[in-house]
Each structure stands twice: as structure tokens, then as C-alpha cells.
Coordinates of C-alpha atoms in Angstrom, one line a residue:
Chain A
X1 CA 73.4 10.2 13.5
X2 CA 70.1 10.4 15.2
X3 CA 69.4 14.0 14.3
X4 CA 70.3 13.2 10.7
X5 CA 67.7 10.5 10.8
X6 CA 65.3 12.9 12.2
X7 CA 66.1 15.5 9.5
X8 CA 65.5 12.9 6.7
X9 CA 62.2 11.8 8.3
X10 CA 61.2 15.5 8.6
X11 CA 62.0 16.1 5.0
X12 CA 60.0 13.0 4.0
X13 CA 57.1 14.4 5.9
X14 CA 57.4 17.8 4.1
X15 CA 57.6 16.1 0.7
X16 CA 54.7 13.9 1.6
X17 CA 52.6 16.9 2.7
X18 CA 53.5 18.8 -0.4
X19 CA 52.5 15.9 -2.5
X20 CA 49.2 15.8 -0.7
X21 CA 48.5 19.5 -1.1
X22 CA 49.4 19.2 -4.8
X23 CA 46.9 16.4 -5.1
X24 CA 44.3 18.5 -3.4
X25 CA 44.9 21.4 -5.7
X26 CA 44.8 19.4 -8.9
X27 CA 41.6 17.6 -7.9
X28 CA 39.7 20.7 -8.8
X29 CA 41.2 21.0 -12.2
X30 CA 40.5 17.3 -13.0
X31 CA 37.3 16.3 -14.5
X32 CA 34.9 13.9 -12.7
X33 CA 36.1 10.8 -14.6
X34 CA 39.7 11.5 -13.6
X35 CA 38.7 11.9 -10.0
X36 CA 36.9 8.6 -10.1
X37 CA 40.1 6.9 -11.3
X38 CA 42.4 8.4 -8.7
X39 CA 43.3 5.8 -6.3
X40 CA 43.2 8.1 -3.3
X41 CA 39.7 9.0 -4.2
X42 CA 38.5 5.5 -4.7
X43 CA 37.3 5.0 -1.1
X44 CA 35.4 8.3 -1.2
X45 CA 33.2 7.6 -4.2
X46 CA 30.5 4.9 -4.3
X47 CA 28.8 4.1 -7.6
X48 CA 25.7 1.9 -7.9
X49 CA 22.7 1.3 -10.0
X50 CA 19.3 -0.3 -10.1
X51 CA 17.3 -1.0 -13.2
X52 CA 14.1 -2.7 -14.2
X53 CA 13.1 -3.7 -17.7
X54 CA 9.5 -4.8 -18.0
X55 CA 7.1 -6.5 -20.3
X56 CA 3.4 -5.9 -19.7
X57 CA 0.6 -7.7 -21.6
X58 CA -3.1 -7.4 -21.1
X59 CA -5.0 -10.6 -22.0
X60 CA -8.1 -12.6 -21.4
X61 CA -11.0 -10.5 -22.7
X62 CA -12.8 -10.3 -26.1
X63 CA -10.5 -7.8 -27.8
X64 CA -6.9 -7.7 -28.7
X65 CA -4.2 -5.8 -26.8
X66 CA -0.7 -4.9 -27.9
X67 CA 1.9 -5.6 -25.2
X68 CA 4.3 -3.1 -23.8
X69 CA 8.1 -3.4 -23.5
X70 CA 9.7 -0.8 -21.4
X71 CA 13.2 0.0 -20.0
X72 CA 11.2 1.3 -17.1
X73 CA 13.8 2.6 -14.8
X74 CA 17.6 2.9 -14.9
X75 CA 18.9 4.7 -11.8
X76 CA 22.5 5.6 -11.2
X77 CA 23.7 6.1 -7.7
X78 CA 26.6 8.2 -6.7
X79 CA 27.8 8.9 -3.2
X80 CA 30.8 11.0 -2.2
X81 CA 32.3 11.0 1.3
X82 CA 33.8 14.4 2.0
X83 CA 34.7 13.6 5.6
X84 CA 33.9 10.8 8.0
X85 CA 30.7 12.6 8.8
X86 CA 29.7 14.4 5.6
X87 CA 28.3 12.5 2.6
X88 CA 26.5 13.5 -0.5
X89 CA 24.2 11.0 -2.0
X90 CA 22.4 11.2 -5.3
X91 CA 20.4 9.0 -7.6
X92 CA 19.9 10.0 -11.2
X93 CA 17.0 8.3 -12.8
X94 CA 16.4 7.7 -16.5
X95 CA 12.8 6.6 -16.8
X96 CA 11.3 5.1 -20.0
X97 CA 14.7 5.7 -21.7
X98 CA 14.2 9.4 -22.4
X99 CA 13.0 11.1 -19.2
X100 CA 15.6 12.2 -16.8
X101 CA 14.9 12.9 -13.1
X102 CA 16.7 13.2 -9.9
X103 CA 15.4 10.7 -7.4
X104 CA 17.5 11.8 -4.4
X105 CA 20.2 14.4 -3.9
X106 CA 21.1 15.3 -0.3
X107 CA 24.0 16.2 1.9
X108 CA 24.0 14.2 5.1
X109 CA 26.0 15.2 8.2
X110 CA 26.2 12.5 10.8
X111 CA 26.5 14.0 14.2
X112 CA 26.2 10.7 16.0
X113 CA 24.1 7.5 15.7
X114 CA 21.1 9.4 17.1
X115 CA 21.4 12.4 14.9
X116 CA 21.9 13.0 11.2
X117 CA 21.2 16.4 9.7
X118 CA 20.4 16.4 6.0
X119 CA 19.3 18.7 3.3
X120 CA 18.5 18.5 -0.4
X121 CA 16.1 16.4 -2.3
X122 CA 14.7 13.8 0.0
X123 CA 12.5 10.7 -0.3
X124 CA 9.3 11.2 1.7
X125 CA 9.2 8.4 4.3
X126 CA 5.7 7.0 3.8
X127 CA 5.0 3.3 3.8
X128 CA 7.6 0.9 2.6
X129 CA 8.1 1.3 -1.2
X130 CA 8.7 5.0 -1.4
X131 CA 12.0 4.6 0.4
X132 CA 12.8 0.9 -0.5
X133 CA 11.7 0.4 -4.1
X134 CA 14.7 -1.3 -5.7
X135 CA 13.4 -4.2 -7.9
X136 CA 15.5 -6.8 -6.1
X137 CA 14.0 -6.1 -2.7
X138 CA 10.4 -6.4 -3.6
X139 CA 8.1 -9.0 -5.2
X140 CA 6.3 -8.4 -8.4
X141 CA 7.3 -6.8 -11.7
X142 CA 5.5 -3.6 -10.9
X143 CA 5.3 -1.7 -7.6
X144 CA 2.1 -2.3 -5.6
X145 CA -0.7 0.0 -6.9
X146 CA -1.3 1.4 -3.4
X147 CA 2.2 2.8 -3.8
X148 CA 1.2 4.3 -7.1
X149 CA -2.3 5.7 -6.5
X150 CA -2.3 6.5 -2.8
X151 CA 1.4 7.0 -2.1
X152 CA 2.7 8.5 -5.3
X153 CA 6.0 6.8 -5.5
X154 CA 8.7 7.8 -6.1
X155 CA 7.7 10.8 -4.0
X156 CA 10.5 13.2 -3.3
X157 CA 10.8 16.9 -2.7
X158 CA 13.4 19.4 -1.6
X159 CA 13.7 19.9 2.1
X160 CA 15.8 19.5 5.3
X161 CA 15.5 17.6 8.5
X162 CA 16.9 15.1 10.9
X163 CA 17.1 11.3 11.3
X164 CA 18.7 8.8 13.6
X165 CA 18.6 5.5 15.5
X166 CA 18.0 4.8 19.1
X167 CA 19.5 1.4 19.1
X168 CA 18.9 0.7 22.8
X169 CA 15.2 1.2 22.2
X170 CA 15.3 -0.3 18.6
X171 CA 13.7 2.9 17.3
X172 CA 14.6 4.9 14.1
X173 CA 13.1 8.3 13.4
X174 CA 13.0 10.7 10.5
X175 CA 11.7 14.2 10.6
X176 CA 11.7 16.6 7.6
X177 CA 10.4 19.9 6.5
X178 CA 9.8 19.5 2.8
X179 CA 8.1 21.2 -0.1
X180 CA 4.6 19.9 -0.7
X181 CA 2.6 18.8 -3.7
X182 CA 1.5 21.5 -6.1
X183 CA -2.3 21.6 -6.1
X184 CA -2.7 24.5 -8.5
X185 CA -0.4 26.2 -11.0
X186 CA -3.0 27.7 -13.4
X187 CA -4.8 24.4 -13.4
X188 CA -5.8 21.8 -10.8
X189 CA -3.4 19.0 -10.3
X190 CA -5.1 16.6 -7.9
X191 CA -7.8 14.3 -9.2
X192 CA -9.7 11.1 -8.6
X193 CA -7.9 9.0 -11.2
X194 CA -4.5 9.1 -9.6
X195 CA -4.8 11.2 -6.4
X196 CA -1.8 13.4 -5.7
X197 CA 0.4 11.9 -8.4
X198 CA 0.4 14.8 -10.8
X199 CA 1.1 17.2 -7.9
X200 CA 4.6 15.9 -7.3
X201 CA 7.1 18.6 -8.0
X202 CA 10.1 16.4 -7.9
X203 CA 12.3 19.4 -7.0
X204 CA 12.1 20.8 -10.6
X205 CA 11.7 24.5 -10.4
X206 CA 9.2 23.7 -7.7
X207 CA 6.8 26.2 -6.3
X208 CA 6.5 26.7 -2.5
X209 CA 3.8 28.6 -0.7
X210 CA 3.6 26.5 2.5
X211 CA 6.1 24.0 3.8
X212 CA 5.0 20.5 4.8
X213 CA 6.0 18.2 7.6
X214 CA 7.0 14.5 7.0
X215 CA 7.9 12.1 9.8
X216 CA 8.4 8.4 10.3
X217 CA 9.1 6.2 13.2
X218 CA 10.3 2.6 12.8
X219 CA 10.4 -0.1 15.5
X220 CA 12.7 -3.1 15.1
X221 CA 13.0 -4.6 18.5
X222 CA 11.4 -7.9 17.6
X223 CA 13.7 -10.1 15.5
X224 CA 12.6 -10.3 11.9
X225 CA 9.9 -7.7 12.3
X226 CA 9.9 -4.0 11.4
X227 CA 6.9 -1.8 12.1
X228 CA 6.6 1.7 10.7
X229 CA 4.4 4.6 11.5
X230 CA 4.4 7.5 9.0
X231 CA 2.8 10.9 9.0
X232 CA 2.6 13.7 6.4
X233 CA 0.9 17.0 7.1
X234 CA 0.6 20.3 5.3
X235 CA -1.1 22.5 2.7
X236 CA -0.7 22.0 -1.0
X237 CA 1.3 24.6 -2.9
X238 CA -0.4 27.1 -5.2
X239 CA 0.4 30.0 -7.5
X240 CA -3.1 31.4 -7.1
X241 CA -2.0 33.9 -4.5
X242 CA 0.6 35.5 -6.8
X243 CA -0.2 39.2 -7.2
X244 CA -3.1 39.1 -4.7
X245 CA -3.3 41.9 -2.2
X246 CA -3.6 40.2 1.3
X247 CA -6.3 42.8 2.2
X248 CA -8.5 41.8 -0.7
X249 CA -10.7 39.3 1.1
X250 CA -12.6 38.1 -1.9
X251 CA -9.5 37.4 -4.0
X252 CA -7.8 35.8 -1.0
X253 CA -10.7 33.5 -0.4
X254 CA -10.9 32.6 -4.1
X255 CA -7.2 31.8 -4.1
X256 CA -7.6 29.7 -1.0
X257 CA -9.9 27.4 -3.0
X258 CA -6.8 26.3 -4.9
X259 CA -5.4 24.8 -1.7
X260 CA -6.1 21.5 0.1
X261 CA -4.8 20.6 3.6
X262 CA -3.4 17.1 3.5
X263 CA -3.0 14.8 6.5
X264 CA -1.7 11.4 5.5
X265 CA -1.0 8.5 7.9
X266 CA 0.6 5.2 7.2
X267 CA 1.3 2.0 9.0
X268 CA 3.6 -0.6 7.6
X269 CA 5.1 -3.9 8.7
X270 CA 7.7 -6.2 7.2
X271 CA 8.4 -9.6 8.6
X272 CA 10.8 -12.4 7.8
X273 CA 11.2 -15.8 9.5
X274 CA 13.8 -17.9 7.7
X275 CA 12.4 -18.4 4.2
X276 CA 9.0 -16.9 4.9
X277 CA 8.4 -13.2 4.3
X278 CA 5.3 -11.1 4.7
X279 CA 4.6 -7.4 4.5
X280 CA 1.7 -5.0 4.5
X281 CA 0.9 -1.3 4.3
X282 CA -2.1 0.7 5.3
X283 CA -2.4 4.3 4.2
X284 CA -5.1 6.8 4.9
X285 CA -5.1 10.4 3.7
X286 CA -7.6 13.1 4.6
X287 CA -8.0 16.3 2.5
X288 CA -9.6 19.4 3.8
X289 CA -11.2 22.0 1.5
X290 CA -11.9 19.6 -1.3
X291 CA -15.4 20.9 -2.1
X292 CA -14.0 24.4 -2.8
X293 CA -10.9 22.9 -4.6
X294 CA -13.0 20.7 -6.9
X295 CA -15.3 23.5 -7.7
X296 CA -12.5 25.9 -8.3
X297 CA -10.4 23.6 -10.5
X298 CA -13.1 21.3 -12.0
X299 CA -11.4 18.3 -10.6
X300 CA -12.7 15.3 -8.6
X301 CA -10.2 14.9 -5.7
X302 CA -11.5 12.7 -2.9
X303 CA -11.9 14.0 0.6
X304 CA -10.1 10.9 1.7
X305 CA -7.9 8.4 0.0
X306 CA -7.4 4.9 1.4
X307 CA -5.3 2.0 0.4
X308 CA -3.8 -1.2 1.9
X309 CA -2.2 -4.4 0.9
X310 CA -0.9 -7.6 2.4
X311 CA 1.7 -9.8 0.8
X312 CA 3.2 -13.2 1.6
X313 CA 6.1 -15.0 0.0
X314 CA 8.2 -18.1 0.5
X315 CA 11.7 -18.8 -0.7
X316 CA 11.8 -22.5 -1.9
X317 CA 15.3 -22.5 -3.2
X318 CA 16.9 -23.8 0.1
X319 CA 14.7 -26.9 -0.4
X320 CA 16.1 -27.5 -3.9
X321 CA 19.7 -26.8 -3.2
X322 CA 21.5 -25.3 -0.2
X323 CA 23.0 -22.5 -2.2
X324 CA 22.0 -19.3 -0.4
X325 CA 22.9 -17.1 -3.4
X326 CA 19.8 -18.1 -5.3
X327 CA 16.2 -17.6 -4.3
X328 CA 13.0 -18.9 -5.9
X329 CA 10.1 -17.1 -4.4
X330 CA 6.5 -17.3 -5.3
X331 CA 4.3 -14.6 -3.7
X332 CA 0.7 -13.5 -3.5
X333 CA -0.6 -10.0 -2.7
X334 CA -4.0 -8.4 -2.4
X335 CA -4.5 -4.7 -2.6
X336 CA -7.5 -2.6 -1.9
X337 CA -7.5 1.1 -2.7
X338 CA -9.8 4.0 -3.4
X339 CA -8.8 7.5 -4.3
X340 CA -12.3 8.7 -3.4
X341 CA -12.8 6.9 -0.1
X342 CA -14.9 9.8 1.1
X343 CA -16.7 12.3 -1.1
X344 CA -19.3 14.9 -0.1
X345 CA -20.4 15.6 -3.7
X346 CA -21.9 12.3 -4.7
X347 CA -22.0 13.4 -8.4
X348 CA -18.2 13.3 -8.6
X349 CA -17.9 9.7 -7.4
X350 CA -16.4 7.4 -10.0
X351 CA -16.5 3.7 -9.0
X352 CA -13.6 3.0 -11.3
X353 CA -11.3 4.5 -8.6
X354 CA -12.5 2.0 -6.1
X355 CA -10.2 -0.9 -6.8
X356 CA -9.1 -4.4 -5.8
X357 CA -6.0 -6.2 -7.1
X358 CA -4.9 -9.7 -6.8
X359 CA -1.3 -10.2 -7.8
X360 CA 0.6 -13.5 -7.8
X361 CA 3.9 -14.5 -9.3
X362 CA 7.3 -15.9 -9.1
X363 CA 10.8 -14.4 -8.7
X364 CA 14.1 -16.2 -9.4
X365 CA 17.0 -14.4 -7.8
X366 CA 20.2 -15.4 -9.6
X367 CA 22.1 -13.5 -6.9
X368 CA 20.7 -11.1 -4.3
X369 CA 21.3 -8.3 -6.9
X370 CA 19.8 -9.8 -10.0
X371 CA 16.2 -11.1 -10.4
X372 CA 14.0 -12.4 -13.1
X373 CA 10.3 -12.1 -12.4
X374 CA 6.9 -13.0 -13.8
X375 CA 3.5 -12.4 -12.4
X376 CA -0.2 -12.1 -13.0
X377 CA -2.4 -9.2 -11.9
X378 CA -6.2 -9.3 -11.7
X379 CA -7.4 -5.7 -11.5
X380 CA -11.0 -5.3 -10.4
X381 CA -13.0 -2.1 -9.8
X382 CA -16.5 -1.3 -8.5
X383 CA -18.0 -0.2 -11.7
X384 CA -21.2 -2.3 -12.0
X385 CA -20.9 -5.2 -14.5
X386 CA -17.3 -4.3 -15.3
X387 CA -14.9 -7.1 -16.1
X388 CA -11.6 -7.7 -14.4
X389 CA -8.5 -6.6 -16.3
X390 CA -5.9 -9.4 -16.6
X391 CA -2.3 -8.5 -16.9
X392 CA 0.7 -10.7 -17.4
X393 CA 4.0 -9.1 -16.5
X394 CA 7.6 -10.2 -16.9
X395 CA 10.8 -8.3 -16.0
X396 CA 14.4 -8.3 -15.0
X397 CA 15.6 -6.3 -12.1
X398 CA 19.2 -5.6 -11.0
X399 CA 20.8 -3.6 -8.1
X400 CA 24.4 -3.1 -7.2
Chain B
X1 CA 77.9 3.1 7.3
X2 CA 76.2 0.7 4.9
X3 CA 73.9 -0.7 7.6
X4 CA 73.1 2.8 8.7
X5 CA 72.1 3.9 5.3
X6 CA 70.0 0.8 4.9
X7 CA 68.4 1.6 8.3
X8 CA 67.8 5.1 7.0
X9 CA 66.1 3.9 3.9
X10 CA 64.0 1.5 5.8
X11 CA 62.9 4.2 8.3
X12 CA 62.1 6.5 5.4
X13 CA 60.1 3.9 3.6
X14 CA 58.2 2.9 6.7
X15 CA 57.3 6.5 7.4
X16 CA 56.2 7.2 3.9
X17 CA 54.2 4.0 4.0
X18 CA 52.5 4.9 7.2
X19 CA 51.7 8.4 6.1
X20 CA 50.4 7.2 2.8
X21 CA 48.3 4.3 4.0
X22 CA 47.5 5.3 7.5
X23 CA 48.2 3.3 10.6
X24 CA 45.5 0.8 11.4
X25 CA 46.9 0.3 14.9
X26 CA 45.2 0.5 18.2
X27 CA 41.5 1.4 18.7
X28 CA 40.6 5.0 18.4
X29 CA 39.9 6.4 21.9
X30 CA 36.1 6.7 21.2
X31 CA 36.0 3.0 20.3
X32 CA 38.2 2.1 23.3
X33 CA 35.6 3.7 25.6
X34 CA 32.8 1.6 24.2
X35 CA 35.0 -1.5 24.4
X36 CA 35.8 -0.9 28.0
X37 CA 32.2 -0.3 28.8
X38 CA 31.3 -3.6 27.2
X39 CA 34.1 -5.4 29.1
X40 CA 32.7 -4.1 32.3
X41 CA 29.3 -5.5 31.3
X42 CA 30.7 -8.8 30.4
X43 CA 32.9 -9.2 33.5
X44 CA 31.5 -6.9 36.1
X45 CA 33.8 -8.2 38.8
X46 CA 37.0 -8.0 36.9
X47 CA 39.4 -5.4 35.6
X48 CA 39.8 -6.6 32.1
X49 CA 42.6 -5.2 29.9
X50 CA 43.1 -5.6 26.2
X51 CA 46.4 -6.7 24.8
X52 CA 47.3 -6.8 21.1
X53 CA 47.4 -10.4 19.9
X54 CA 50.0 -11.1 17.2
X55 CA 48.7 -12.3 13.9
X56 CA 51.4 -14.4 12.3
X57 CA 52.5 -13.8 8.7
X58 CA 50.7 -16.9 7.5
X59 CA 47.4 -15.4 8.6
X60 CA 47.9 -11.7 8.1
X61 CA 46.6 -11.6 4.5
X62 CA 43.5 -13.5 5.4
X63 CA 42.9 -11.2 8.4
X64 CA 43.1 -8.2 6.1
X65 CA 40.8 -9.7 3.5
X66 CA 38.0 -10.3 6.1
X67 CA 38.3 -6.8 7.5
X68 CA 40.2 -7.4 10.7
X69 CA 41.9 -4.3 12.0
X70 CA 43.3 -5.8 15.2
X71 CA 43.0 -8.9 17.4
X72 CA 43.3 -8.5 21.2
X73 CA 43.6 -10.9 24.1
X74 CA 41.4 -10.1 27.1
X75 CA 43.4 -10.4 30.2
X76 CA 42.7 -10.0 33.9
X77 CA 45.2 -10.6 36.7
X78 CA 47.4 -12.5 34.3
X79 CA 44.5 -14.8 33.3
X80 CA 43.3 -14.9 29.7
X81 CA 39.5 -14.5 29.6
X82 CA 39.0 -14.5 25.8
X83 CA 39.6 -12.4 22.8
X84 CA 38.3 -9.3 21.1
X85 CA 38.4 -8.6 17.4
X86 CA 38.1 -5.1 16.0
X87 CA 37.0 -5.2 12.4
X88 CA 35.3 -3.2 9.6
X89 CA 32.7 -4.3 7.1
X90 CA 30.7 -2.6 4.3
X91 CA 27.4 -0.8 4.5
X92 CA 25.8 0.6 1.3
X93 CA 28.1 3.6 0.8
X94 CA 30.7 3.2 3.5
X95 CA 32.3 0.9 6.1
X96 CA 31.4 0.5 9.7
X97 CA 33.3 -0.6 12.7
X98 CA 32.5 -3.6 15.0
X99 CA 33.9 -5.5 17.9
X100 CA 33.5 -9.2 18.5
X101 CA 34.1 -10.5 22.0
X102 CA 34.9 -14.2 22.5
X103 CA 35.4 -16.4 25.5
X104 CA 38.4 -18.8 25.6
X105 CA 36.4 -21.5 23.8
X106 CA 35.9 -19.0 21.0
X107 CA 32.2 -18.7 21.5
X108 CA 30.8 -15.3 20.9
X109 CA 30.1 -13.5 24.1
X110 CA 29.0 -10.2 22.5
X111 CA 29.1 -8.2 19.3
X112 CA 29.0 -4.4 19.3
X113 CA 28.8 -1.8 16.5
X114 CA 31.5 0.7 17.5
X115 CA 30.8 3.2 14.8
X116 CA 28.2 3.4 12.0
X117 CA 28.8 6.1 9.5
X118 CA 25.9 6.1 7.0
X119 CA 22.5 7.7 7.6
X120 CA 20.6 4.6 6.5
X121 CA 20.9 1.1 8.0
X122 CA 22.0 2.1 11.5
X123 CA 19.5 -0.5 12.8
X124 CA 22.4 -2.9 12.6
X125 CA 23.6 -1.4 15.9
X126 CA 20.4 -2.5 17.7
X127 CA 21.3 -4.4 20.9
X128 CA 18.4 -6.8 20.4
X129 CA 19.6 -7.7 16.9
X130 CA 23.2 -8.2 18.0
X131 CA 22.1 -10.4 20.9
X132 CA 21.4 -13.1 18.3
X133 CA 25.1 -13.8 18.0
X134 CA 25.7 -14.6 21.6
X135 CA 26.8 -18.1 22.2
X136 CA 27.5 -18.9 18.6
X137 CA 30.8 -20.5 17.5
X138 CA 32.5 -22.2 14.6
X139 CA 30.0 -25.0 14.4
X140 CA 27.1 -22.7 13.9
X141 CA 25.8 -21.5 10.5
X142 CA 25.9 -17.8 11.4
X143 CA 24.0 -17.0 8.3
X144 CA 21.3 -14.4 7.6
X145 CA 17.8 -15.8 7.4
X146 CA 19.1 -19.0 8.9
X147 CA 20.1 -18.7 12.6
X148 CA 20.3 -14.9 12.3
X149 CA 17.3 -12.9 11.4
X150 CA 17.8 -9.7 9.4
X151 CA 16.3 -6.2 9.7
X152 CA 14.3 -4.9 6.8
X153 CA 15.8 -1.7 5.5
X154 CA 19.2 -2.6 6.9
X155 CA 19.7 -5.8 4.9
X156 CA 23.1 -4.9 3.4
X157 CA 24.6 -3.9 6.8
X158 CA 23.1 -7.0 8.6
X159 CA 24.4 -9.2 5.8
X160 CA 27.9 -7.7 6.1
X161 CA 27.9 -7.9 9.9
X162 CA 26.7 -11.6 9.8
X163 CA 29.2 -12.6 7.2
X164 CA 31.9 -10.8 9.2
X165 CA 31.0 -12.6 12.4
X166 CA 31.2 -16.0 10.5
X167 CA 34.5 -15.3 8.8
X168 CA 36.1 -14.0 11.9
X169 CA 34.9 -16.9 14.1
X170 CA 36.4 -19.3 11.6
X171 CA 39.6 -17.2 11.4
X172 CA 40.0 -17.1 15.2
X173 CA 39.8 -20.9 15.4
X174 CA 42.5 -21.1 12.9
X175 CA 44.6 -18.4 14.6
X176 CA 44.3 -19.5 18.2
X177 CA 43.6 -23.2 18.0
X178 CA 45.2 -23.8 14.6
X179 CA 42.0 -25.5 13.4

């Protein structure tokens, strides 16, 4: 009787295995939607999304201004778990309704807690917002301007590297070799008005002439506090060397004028104690070879860019009702930033790039993943006798 | 013959079930190592063994719902020293494995992350962060941003771990003390 039992069990095993292999075979002939719906696959796929829809209105001066309504960002997240250790993560971004980008796309292999190896399109770890920019985890309708003009969020390039946590020391690290900004592709890309912003290649048929290094160290050993130190180093990318004979000193030197060497350093801190939160970022970036670059390209890139902000907020909802799902959080933030912090050629200095912002507003979180926001921005620059620009912003943000 | 064929069918069903859904039985050996290391830390003088603790039918669905994989009694020389719960909660894209250690009064003696799978949010395994749970019991809030402070950038995982600790502490009081 027993061997009969064994035989049946063995057959069951065979049938089971053949069912499995059949599943595996057909997976490849199914389309993506079918795969998502297969029960066995359910635990392997993660879908998510974040979105922000904004209203921006300038006001308070002598002339009229039309407002702006924008489905600013709609970002779809997909993650697929191949094995316990190998995961692919991607975020597909639809910006201003019609522009499609990839915000992240990387394969991560977790060796252990201390070591992940990843490759693909990576977010550059610089400051806070570039990595953590979802509308539900920051105050204000718009991202801080330091994370627009100094750190060009969302800053991502193709590369590879390692990351991990040393939980006994409360330290996290990230270390990547990535493609850099393009500084020249027939015309200069860096400029005073928005720093490196136009130089982001975003992994789209990107040009590489010199890989860059990006690193971040985070310390989280004090409850409620996280402190980050970021560094980014390397030369900008260029097409000016294409077709140049390396022995031709004159042409080599001319082409070299299309390149700047960037060294960016960032310090950031995030703190939370019960209902009080505070955060700040300080970013300094030094560019070498800007005199030659500006002459070669006709641009006005600063020799140094500097920006910082501090922000404080308090969640009053627990005082109104003890429902932790909601949050009612006023905040205030001051920002100071200058894309031409240092400039040898005084004639290129534009005081409009030396700016100060005061931002204050309110967010009501219906749930941790859904927020309605309103704020006021006072934007001031150093142009003599210039008036502050007043902005009123409203928006909804979601993340799941 | 009838009972035998029924036995057959049952065995067959059980095997198919186990193969299809996996067996969420004892701790994987890598986890067991970490658990034993922690037990040595908590009771340096004693040789503590873990023994599966039966979850009755009335509580099994609830246990599953809050991510419990297994409950163990902690025993040394025939004396019960407390309990250990092996459970899983969600991070952003995945789940991660934790262990909660209780004394006999069901106060938390320690919480450990046994395995974290995602690249982001691994801060939740920080020993300094997990220390916040020591000494808490069913009368404590065990709530993020209340008696537990979170970690920026690992909010989802900290939230899950905190909620897990709360749910499981309440559950253990129900299971062990019938409260």
C-alpha cells in the first residue's frame, strides 16, 4: 500500500512540475497584460504611480498675468522581481501630458544588506529631492528651486554601481559610475540662467566622452535624523573631439574648451520629532575651465554654483482629531541660490541669477498617499530696483 | 479500502497544496542563525531553544492577515522565557522578514530584521532604530511619529515594521493570555 501511495505522490509531483514548466513556457508567448493578471506572477510585479497636477498664478504687480494649469507629472512605476535577489525597477514619466521620459530603469542584484549591484538608468544621489521627489513626501506645490537650478532634478543618467547599508553603524552608501552632463554637442549647453539643466542627457541616445563619479553617504544613527553627504565629480561630455587627431595639439586644445570639470558637493539633513519636521540642503558646485568654455560656446556658466534652503513644518491634525491618517501641515521655506556664485569675467555676471525665495503654504493629507496643497512664493533677485515676483500655487499630489 | 482511498486523496491534495503554495514552516537556516545569535545576546547565560507554538484555528486567519509566519515559545531547561514571532511585512516593492522577541509578560525584548530584499529602505534594519521597540507592550501606542520615530527615505518600511509590531503585540496577548 505504501509504495502505491508513494507512486501516486511521485506522479503528482511530475504533473505539478510539468504544469510549472508549461507555465514558464507560455509566459513568453503571453503579452504583458496577461502576465500581470496571472496569479502566480502577481507577487512578482509591483505597480505604482505618482502624479502632481498644478495651478500656478503670478499676481501682485501692475500688469495682468494668465495662470497656468498643468498635469505636471504622471509617473508610472513598475518593478519585477526575477528572483529573491534580482529586481528590475522602472519609472515611466509623462511630463506636461505629452512628453515621455524614463525616470529610472535599473536592474538591482542584492548580494546582501551591505552590497547591492545595480546597472541601468540611475537617479543621481545629490541632496534630498533628486531621489525623494514624490509630491506626497515634500511640502510645497513645486520642488524647491535649489533642486531646479543648482541640482537639476530629476537628474538621472545611465551607469552602474553599488549601494548598501551598514546597519550596525547606521550608515548607507551609494557609489556609481555614470554618464555626465553634455556640455557641448554643436552648441554649449551650460548657462547662467539654469546651470546644468539643459545638459542632462536623461539616457536618451546620450553621448559619453568621460564617465563621472557619483557618491552619497547617509547617517541615520540619531532617531528622527538623517544626514547626507553627496559628491559628484567628472568632466562634462562633448562631441567636439569627434574626428580630431589626438596629435593635433591646436584642435585638441580647442575641443578641450568645450569641456568643464565639475565637482559638486552636497550636505542635507532631514529631521522629524513627533509632528515637527525640518529639512535643509546645501549644495556647492565648482566648475573648472569655465573661462575657455564660455568663450568657446558664448555662454555664461558660473565658475561656481551655490544653493541652500531650510524648511520647517508642523502637522496640526493630531490636535484637531486623533486620526493619524490625515495631516494638516503648514510649512515655511527660505532658499538662497546663485548659478554664478563665482565668475572671473565680471561682464558676464547677471544679478537675476542671484536669487532668494520665501515659500510658505499648507498641505492637507487626506491619506499619506493623497495631498492637496496651496502655497505662496515670493521670488526675489539681486537686480537693482527689481520687484519681487509673487506666485500663488495650488496642486494635488498622489502616490501609491 | 474506502478509508485508504480517502487517505490517498488527502495526501495527494496536501502535497499538491504544499507544492503550489509553498510551505511556510520553520525558519530558513540563515534566519535561524540570526535568531540564535540574538537569543545568545538576550540570555547570555542560557541555552535557549525555539519551539513552534500552536496557533489555534480561531486565530490562524488573523495571524495570516498580519503577516505572521510562525510563533515560537522560547524555552530553556524546561522553563518558558518568552516568545518569538517570525513575520513578514511590505516594503515598497517587496516584503521583508522580521523577528519579534517577547518576555513572558509579552513586552518586546528585541526586534530584528532577518532579511531585507529591496535596495532602498534597508535603514529599517538599523539596530539603533529597532531599539525604540524594546520594553513596549500592548498598552503602548507603537505608532510612527508618536512613540516610534521614523527614518527619512525608509518611511514605508518603518511604517510597515511599526504597524507589524503593534498588530503582533496585540495578537500575542490574544493568543497567549486570551485578552
